[in-house]
PDB file of C-alpha atoms in Angstrom:
ATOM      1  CA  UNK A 939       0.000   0.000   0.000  1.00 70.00           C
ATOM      2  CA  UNK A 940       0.820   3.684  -0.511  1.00 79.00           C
ATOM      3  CA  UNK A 941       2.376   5.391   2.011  1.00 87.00           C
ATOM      4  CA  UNK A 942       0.693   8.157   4.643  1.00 88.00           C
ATOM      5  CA  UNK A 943       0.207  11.728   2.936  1.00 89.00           C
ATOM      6  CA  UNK A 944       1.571  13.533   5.520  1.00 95.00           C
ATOM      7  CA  UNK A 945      -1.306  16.119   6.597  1.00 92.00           C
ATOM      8  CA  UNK A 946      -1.428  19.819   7.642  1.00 95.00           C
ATOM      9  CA  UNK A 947      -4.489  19.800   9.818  1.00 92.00           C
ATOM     10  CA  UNK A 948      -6.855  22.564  11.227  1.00 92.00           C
ATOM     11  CA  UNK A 949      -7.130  22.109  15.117  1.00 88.00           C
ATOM     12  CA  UNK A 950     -10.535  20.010  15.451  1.00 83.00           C
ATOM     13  CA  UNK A 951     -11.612  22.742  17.529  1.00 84.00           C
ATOM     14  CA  UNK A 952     -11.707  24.882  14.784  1.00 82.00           C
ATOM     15  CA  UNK A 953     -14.824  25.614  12.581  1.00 80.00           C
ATOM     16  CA  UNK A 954     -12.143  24.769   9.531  1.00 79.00           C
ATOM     17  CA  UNK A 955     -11.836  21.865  11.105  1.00 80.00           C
ATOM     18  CA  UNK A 956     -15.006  20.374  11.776  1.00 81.00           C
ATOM     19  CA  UNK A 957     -16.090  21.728   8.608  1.00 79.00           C
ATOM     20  CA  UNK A 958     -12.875  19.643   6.537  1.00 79.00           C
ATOM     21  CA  UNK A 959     -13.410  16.355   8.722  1.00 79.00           C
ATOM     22  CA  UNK A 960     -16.813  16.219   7.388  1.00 77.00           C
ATOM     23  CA  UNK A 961     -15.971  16.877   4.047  1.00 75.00           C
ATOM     24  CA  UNK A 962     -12.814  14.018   4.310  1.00 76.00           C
ATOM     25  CA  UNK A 963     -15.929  11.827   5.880  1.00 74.00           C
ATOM     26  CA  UNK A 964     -17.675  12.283   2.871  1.00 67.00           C
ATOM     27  CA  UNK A 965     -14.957  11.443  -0.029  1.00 67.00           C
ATOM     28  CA  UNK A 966     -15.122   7.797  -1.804  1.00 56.00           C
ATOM     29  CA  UNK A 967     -11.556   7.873  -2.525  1.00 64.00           C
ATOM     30  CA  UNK A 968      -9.567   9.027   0.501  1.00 63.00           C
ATOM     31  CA  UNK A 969      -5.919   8.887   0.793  1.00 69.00           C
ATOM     32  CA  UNK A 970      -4.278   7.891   3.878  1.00 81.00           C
ATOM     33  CA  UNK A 971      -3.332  11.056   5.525  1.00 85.00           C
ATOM     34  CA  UNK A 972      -0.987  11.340   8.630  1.00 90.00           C
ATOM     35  CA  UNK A 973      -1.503  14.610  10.598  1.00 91.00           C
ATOM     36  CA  UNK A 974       1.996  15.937  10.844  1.00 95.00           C
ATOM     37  CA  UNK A 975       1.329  19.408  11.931  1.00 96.00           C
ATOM     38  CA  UNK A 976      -2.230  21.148  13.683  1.00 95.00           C
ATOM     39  CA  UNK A 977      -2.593  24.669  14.063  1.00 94.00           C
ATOM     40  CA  UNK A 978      -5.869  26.611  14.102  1.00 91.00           C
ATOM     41  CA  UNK A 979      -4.247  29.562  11.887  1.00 93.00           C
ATOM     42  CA  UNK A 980      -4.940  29.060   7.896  1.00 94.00           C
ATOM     43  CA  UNK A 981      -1.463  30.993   7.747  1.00 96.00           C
ATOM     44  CA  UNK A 982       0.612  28.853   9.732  1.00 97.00           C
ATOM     45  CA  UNK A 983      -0.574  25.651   7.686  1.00 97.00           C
ATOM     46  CA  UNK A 984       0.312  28.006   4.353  1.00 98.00           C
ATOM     47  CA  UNK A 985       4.015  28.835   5.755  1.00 98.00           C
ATOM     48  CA  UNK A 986       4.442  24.747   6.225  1.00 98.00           C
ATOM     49  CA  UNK A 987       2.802  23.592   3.008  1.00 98.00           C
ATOM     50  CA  UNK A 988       5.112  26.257   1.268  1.00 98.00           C
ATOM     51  CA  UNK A 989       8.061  24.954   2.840  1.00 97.00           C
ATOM     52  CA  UNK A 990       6.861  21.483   1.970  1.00 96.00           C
ATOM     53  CA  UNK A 991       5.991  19.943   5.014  1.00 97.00           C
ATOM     54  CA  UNK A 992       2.287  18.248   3.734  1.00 96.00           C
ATOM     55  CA  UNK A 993      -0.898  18.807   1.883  1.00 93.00           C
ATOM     56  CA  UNK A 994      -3.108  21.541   3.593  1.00 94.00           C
ATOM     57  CA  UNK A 995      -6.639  22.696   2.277  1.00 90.00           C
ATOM     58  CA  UNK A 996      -6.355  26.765   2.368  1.00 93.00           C
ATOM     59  CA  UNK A 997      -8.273  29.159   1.345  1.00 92.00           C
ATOM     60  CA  UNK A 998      -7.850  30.031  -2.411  1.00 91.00           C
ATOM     61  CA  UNK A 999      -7.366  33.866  -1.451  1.00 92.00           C
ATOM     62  CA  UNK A1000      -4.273  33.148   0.397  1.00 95.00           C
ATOM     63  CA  UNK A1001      -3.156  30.449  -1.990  1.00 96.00           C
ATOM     64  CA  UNK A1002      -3.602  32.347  -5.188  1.00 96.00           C
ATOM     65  CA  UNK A1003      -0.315  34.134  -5.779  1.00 97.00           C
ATOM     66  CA  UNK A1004       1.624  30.618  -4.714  1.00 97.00           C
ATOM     67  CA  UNK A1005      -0.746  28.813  -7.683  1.00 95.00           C
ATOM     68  CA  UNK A1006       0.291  31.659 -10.249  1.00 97.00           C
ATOM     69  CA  UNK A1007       4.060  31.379  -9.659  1.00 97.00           C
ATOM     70  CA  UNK A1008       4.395  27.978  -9.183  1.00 95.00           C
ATOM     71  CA  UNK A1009       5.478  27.933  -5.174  1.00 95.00           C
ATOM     72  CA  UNK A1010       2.060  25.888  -5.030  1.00 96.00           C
ATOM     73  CA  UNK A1011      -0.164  23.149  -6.728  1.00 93.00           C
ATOM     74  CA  UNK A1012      -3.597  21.786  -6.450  1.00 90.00           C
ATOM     75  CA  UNK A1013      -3.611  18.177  -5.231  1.00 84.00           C
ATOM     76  CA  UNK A1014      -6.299  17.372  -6.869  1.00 77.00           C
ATOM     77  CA  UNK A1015      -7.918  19.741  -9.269  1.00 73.00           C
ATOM     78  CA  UNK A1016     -11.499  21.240  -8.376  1.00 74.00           C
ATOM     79  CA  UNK A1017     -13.074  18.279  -7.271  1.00 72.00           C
ATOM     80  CA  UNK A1018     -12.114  18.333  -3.777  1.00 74.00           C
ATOM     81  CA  UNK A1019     -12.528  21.965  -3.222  1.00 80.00           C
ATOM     82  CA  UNK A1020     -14.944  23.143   0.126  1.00 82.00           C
ATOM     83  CA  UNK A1021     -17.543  25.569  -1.253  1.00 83.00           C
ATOM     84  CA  UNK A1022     -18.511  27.923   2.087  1.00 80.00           C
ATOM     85  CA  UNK A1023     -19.851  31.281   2.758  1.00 81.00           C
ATOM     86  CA  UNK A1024     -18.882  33.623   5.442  1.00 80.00           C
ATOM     87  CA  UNK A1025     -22.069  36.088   7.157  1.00 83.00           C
ATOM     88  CA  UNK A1026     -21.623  39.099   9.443  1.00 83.00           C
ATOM     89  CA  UNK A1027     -23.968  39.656  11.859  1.00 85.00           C
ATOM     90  CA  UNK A1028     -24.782  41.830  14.635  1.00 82.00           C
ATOM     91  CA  UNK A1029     -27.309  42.476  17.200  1.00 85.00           C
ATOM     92  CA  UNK A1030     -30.196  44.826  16.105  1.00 85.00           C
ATOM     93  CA  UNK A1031     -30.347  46.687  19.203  1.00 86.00           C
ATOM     94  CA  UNK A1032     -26.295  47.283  19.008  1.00 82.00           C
ATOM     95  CA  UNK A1033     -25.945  51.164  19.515  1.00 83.00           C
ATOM     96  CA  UNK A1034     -22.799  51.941  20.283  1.00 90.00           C
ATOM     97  CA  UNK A1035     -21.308  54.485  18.494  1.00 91.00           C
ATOM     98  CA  UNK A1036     -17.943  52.010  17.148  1.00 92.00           C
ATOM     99  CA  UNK A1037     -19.923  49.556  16.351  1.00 87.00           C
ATOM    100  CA  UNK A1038     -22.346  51.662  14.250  1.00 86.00           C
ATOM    101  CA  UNK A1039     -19.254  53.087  12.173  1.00 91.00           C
ATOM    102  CA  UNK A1040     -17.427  49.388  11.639  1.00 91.00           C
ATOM    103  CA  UNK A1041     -20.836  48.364  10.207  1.00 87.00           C
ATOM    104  CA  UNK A1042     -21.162  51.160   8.007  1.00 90.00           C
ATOM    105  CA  UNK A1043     -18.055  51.126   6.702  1.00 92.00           C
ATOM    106  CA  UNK A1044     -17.988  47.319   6.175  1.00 90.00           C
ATOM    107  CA  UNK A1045     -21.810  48.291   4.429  1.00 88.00           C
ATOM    108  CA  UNK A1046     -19.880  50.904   2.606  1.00 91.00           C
ATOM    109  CA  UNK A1047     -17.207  47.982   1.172  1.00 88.00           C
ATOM    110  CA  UNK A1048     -19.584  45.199   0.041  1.00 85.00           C
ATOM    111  CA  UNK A1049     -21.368  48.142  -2.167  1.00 86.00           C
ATOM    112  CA  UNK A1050     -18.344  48.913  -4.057  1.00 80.00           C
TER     113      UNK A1050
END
């Protein structure tokens, strides 16, 4: 048999985390993977993947120059890519002054 791939791992306290064990659950075709480094930062797991320390899902927005020059490579093409959305919220009844202006300016932003 093939051996381990070794892995760059979210912590499984990490939303990243539960959200890629779920999606690993769910593959037909898994490799074996051996989790050779954890961190809960998407950055750290970058900095080792770049140095060439495992395979690491990341988000394409950090990963994008490293795909364009080469430093990087998908694993796998498309198929195995996690599709997720990310939602700001806050409270209706929020009327503080700071938290008034972040919102407006982060308003301001997504208009553009």
């Amino acid at each position: 048999s093939d051996p381990p791939v070794p892995f760059l791992a979210y912590a499984d306290s990490m939303s990243l985390g539960r959200i890629l064990h779920d999606k690993l659950r769910g593959l037909c075709e898994v490799p074996l993977l051996q989790t050779t480094y954890e961190s809960d930062l998407a950055d750290a797991l970058h900095a080792m993947a770049r140095q060439g320390f495992g395979l690491a899902w990341l988000p394409h927005t950090l990963v994008e120059p490293d795909l364009r020059n080469g430093t990087l490579v998908r694993a796998d093409g498309a198929r195995n890519d996690i599709h997720m959305e990310i939602r700001l919220y806050q409270s209706v009844g929020n009327t503080k002054p700071l938290a008034r202006e972040v919102w407006s300016r982060i308003e301001a932003y997504a208009a553009k």
